[in-house]
mmCIF file of C-alpha atoms in Angstrom:
data_model
loop_
_atom_site.group_PDB
_atom_site.id
_atom_site.type_symbol
_atom_site.label_atom_id
_atom_site.label_comp_id
_atom_site.label_asym_id
_atom_site.label_seq_id
_atom_site.Cartn_x
_atom_site.Cartn_y
_atom_site.Cartn_z
ATOM 1 C CA MET A 1 -25.504 47.376 111.008
ATOM 2 C CA ILE A 2 -24.570 43.816 112.010
ATOM 3 C CA ILE A 3 -21.038 44.219 110.639
ATOM 4 C CA ARG A 4 -20.560 47.419 112.633
ATOM 5 C CA ARG A 5 -21.756 45.715 115.844
ATOM 6 C CA ASN A 6 -19.390 42.759 115.279
ATOM 7 C CA CYS A 7 -16.517 45.157 114.621
ATOM 8 C CA SER A 8 -17.236 47.044 117.839
ATOM 9 C CA ALA A 9 -17.454 43.815 119.825
ATOM 10 C CA SER A 10 -14.197 42.560 118.315
ATOM 11 C CA LEU A 11 -12.423 45.839 119.091
ATOM 12 C CA PHE A 12 -13.694 45.728 122.681
ATOM 13 C CA ALA A 13 -12.495 42.127 123.094
ATOM 14 C CA VAL A 14 -9.038 42.936 121.741
ATOM 15 C CA CYS A 15 -8.691 45.955 124.030
ATOM 16 C CA LEU A 16 -9.824 43.911 127.008
ATOM 17 C CA LEU A 17 -7.322 41.137 126.292
ATOM 18 C CA CYS A 18 -4.418 43.526 125.730
ATOM 19 C CA SER A 19 -5.005 45.455 128.944
ATOM 20 C CA GLY A 20 -4.438 42.322 131.035
ATOM 21 C CA CYS A 21 -0.774 42.166 129.988
ATOM 22 C CA SER A 22 0.172 45.599 131.272
ATOM 23 C CA HIS A 23 1.710 44.427 134.548
ATOM 24 C CA ALA A 24 3.293 41.076 135.385
ATOM 25 C CA PRO A 25 4.223 40.984 139.081
ATOM 26 C CA SER A 26 7.482 39.189 139.633
ATOM 27 C CA ILE A 27 10.053 38.900 142.399
ATOM 28 C CA ASP A 28 13.814 38.603 142.287
ATOM 29 C CA ILE A 29 15.177 35.410 143.866
ATOM 30 C CA ILE A 30 18.964 35.084 143.591
ATOM 31 C CA GLY A 31 19.069 37.019 140.347
ATOM 32 C CA SER A 32 16.164 35.255 138.624
ATOM 33 C CA PHE A 33 12.735 36.749 138.258
ATOM 34 C CA PHE A 34 9.841 34.468 139.154
ATOM 35 C CA PRO A 35 6.133 35.178 138.827
ATOM 36 C CA VAL A 36 4.533 35.933 142.166
ATOM 37 C CA TRP A 37 1.988 33.156 141.774
ATOM 38 C CA MET A 38 4.812 30.579 141.838
ATOM 39 C CA LEU A 39 5.961 31.814 145.240
ATOM 40 C CA CYS A 40 2.376 31.849 146.528
ATOM 41 C CA LEU A 41 1.819 28.324 145.226
ATOM 42 C CA ALA A 42 4.978 26.978 146.873
ATOM 43 C CA ILE A 43 4.038 28.523 150.219
ATOM 44 C CA ALA A 44 0.460 27.256 149.849
ATOM 45 C CA VAL A 45 1.644 23.671 149.358
ATOM 46 C CA VAL A 46 3.672 23.921 152.579
ATOM 47 C CA LEU A 47 0.643 25.377 154.387
ATOM 48 C CA ALA A 48 -1.526 22.521 153.082
ATOM 49 C CA PHE A 49 0.930 20.062 154.646
ATOM 50 C CA VAL A 50 0.635 21.993 157.907
ATOM 51 C CA VAL A 51 -3.163 21.768 157.708
ATOM 52 C CA ARG A 52 -2.903 18.018 157.106
ATOM 53 C CA HIS A 53 -0.545 17.654 160.065
ATOM 54 C CA PHE A 54 -2.987 19.427 162.377
ATOM 55 C CA LEU A 55 -5.947 17.428 161.068
ATOM 56 C CA VAL A 56 -4.094 14.157 161.712
ATOM 57 C CA ARG A 57 -2.851 15.336 165.098
ATOM 58 C CA PHE A 58 -6.332 16.244 166.323
ATOM 59 C CA LYS A 59 -7.853 13.145 164.635
ATOM 60 C CA LEU A 60 -10.048 15.209 162.309
ATOM 61 C CA ASP A 61 -8.683 13.802 159.058
ATOM 62 C CA SER A 62 -11.586 11.362 158.795
ATOM 63 C CA GLU A 63 -14.072 14.267 158.973
ATOM 64 C CA VAL A 64 -12.997 15.901 155.698
ATOM 65 C CA GLY A 65 -14.658 14.948 152.438
ATOM 66 C CA PRO A 66 -12.862 13.378 149.514
ATOM 67 C CA VAL A 67 -9.170 13.941 150.094
ATOM 68 C CA ALA A 68 -8.509 14.327 146.350
ATOM 69 C CA LEU A 69 -10.755 17.405 146.372
ATOM 70 C CA PHE A 70 -10.046 18.758 149.835
ATOM 71 C CA TYR A 71 -6.289 19.286 149.705
ATOM 72 C CA PRO A 72 -6.120 20.816 146.208
ATOM 73 C CA SER A 73 -8.900 23.155 147.312
ATOM 74 C CA VAL A 74 -6.880 24.097 150.386
ATOM 75 C CA VAL A 75 -3.865 24.809 148.166
ATOM 76 C CA ILE A 76 -5.955 27.000 145.854
ATOM 77 C CA LEU A 77 -7.450 28.810 148.850
ATOM 78 C CA PHE A 78 -4.051 29.542 150.377
ATOM 79 C CA THR A 79 -2.561 30.546 147.020
ATOM 80 C CA SER A 80 -5.355 33.022 146.380
ATOM 81 C CA LEU A 81 -5.268 34.433 149.896
ATOM 82 C CA LEU A 82 -1.491 34.887 149.883
ATOM 83 C CA TRP A 83 -1.600 36.627 146.524
ATOM 84 C CA LEU A 84 -4.444 38.923 147.593
ATOM 85 C CA ILE A 85 -2.908 39.785 150.946
ATOM 86 C CA PHE A 86 0.676 40.404 149.888
ATOM 87 C CA PHE A 87 0.681 41.284 146.176
ATOM 88 C CA ARG A 88 -2.581 43.036 145.426
#
């Protein structure tokens, strides 16, 4: 009985892992295909610089928490939002 349960769980895990590879979204940039997340990440880094510019301009940069956590979190937020809005 235990062997049958382990076999079923293993089969389920393999099927679950294989189904994630069915579609890899990519875009064509000058003849080369890039994963979509790379484009989203590049745009997110630029947007994080824009956020920093506005925070410095309005003198709010001292109000944010640890900078080493804040800006990477902003990049991850923008990356996720861009991917969800445009490619999902």
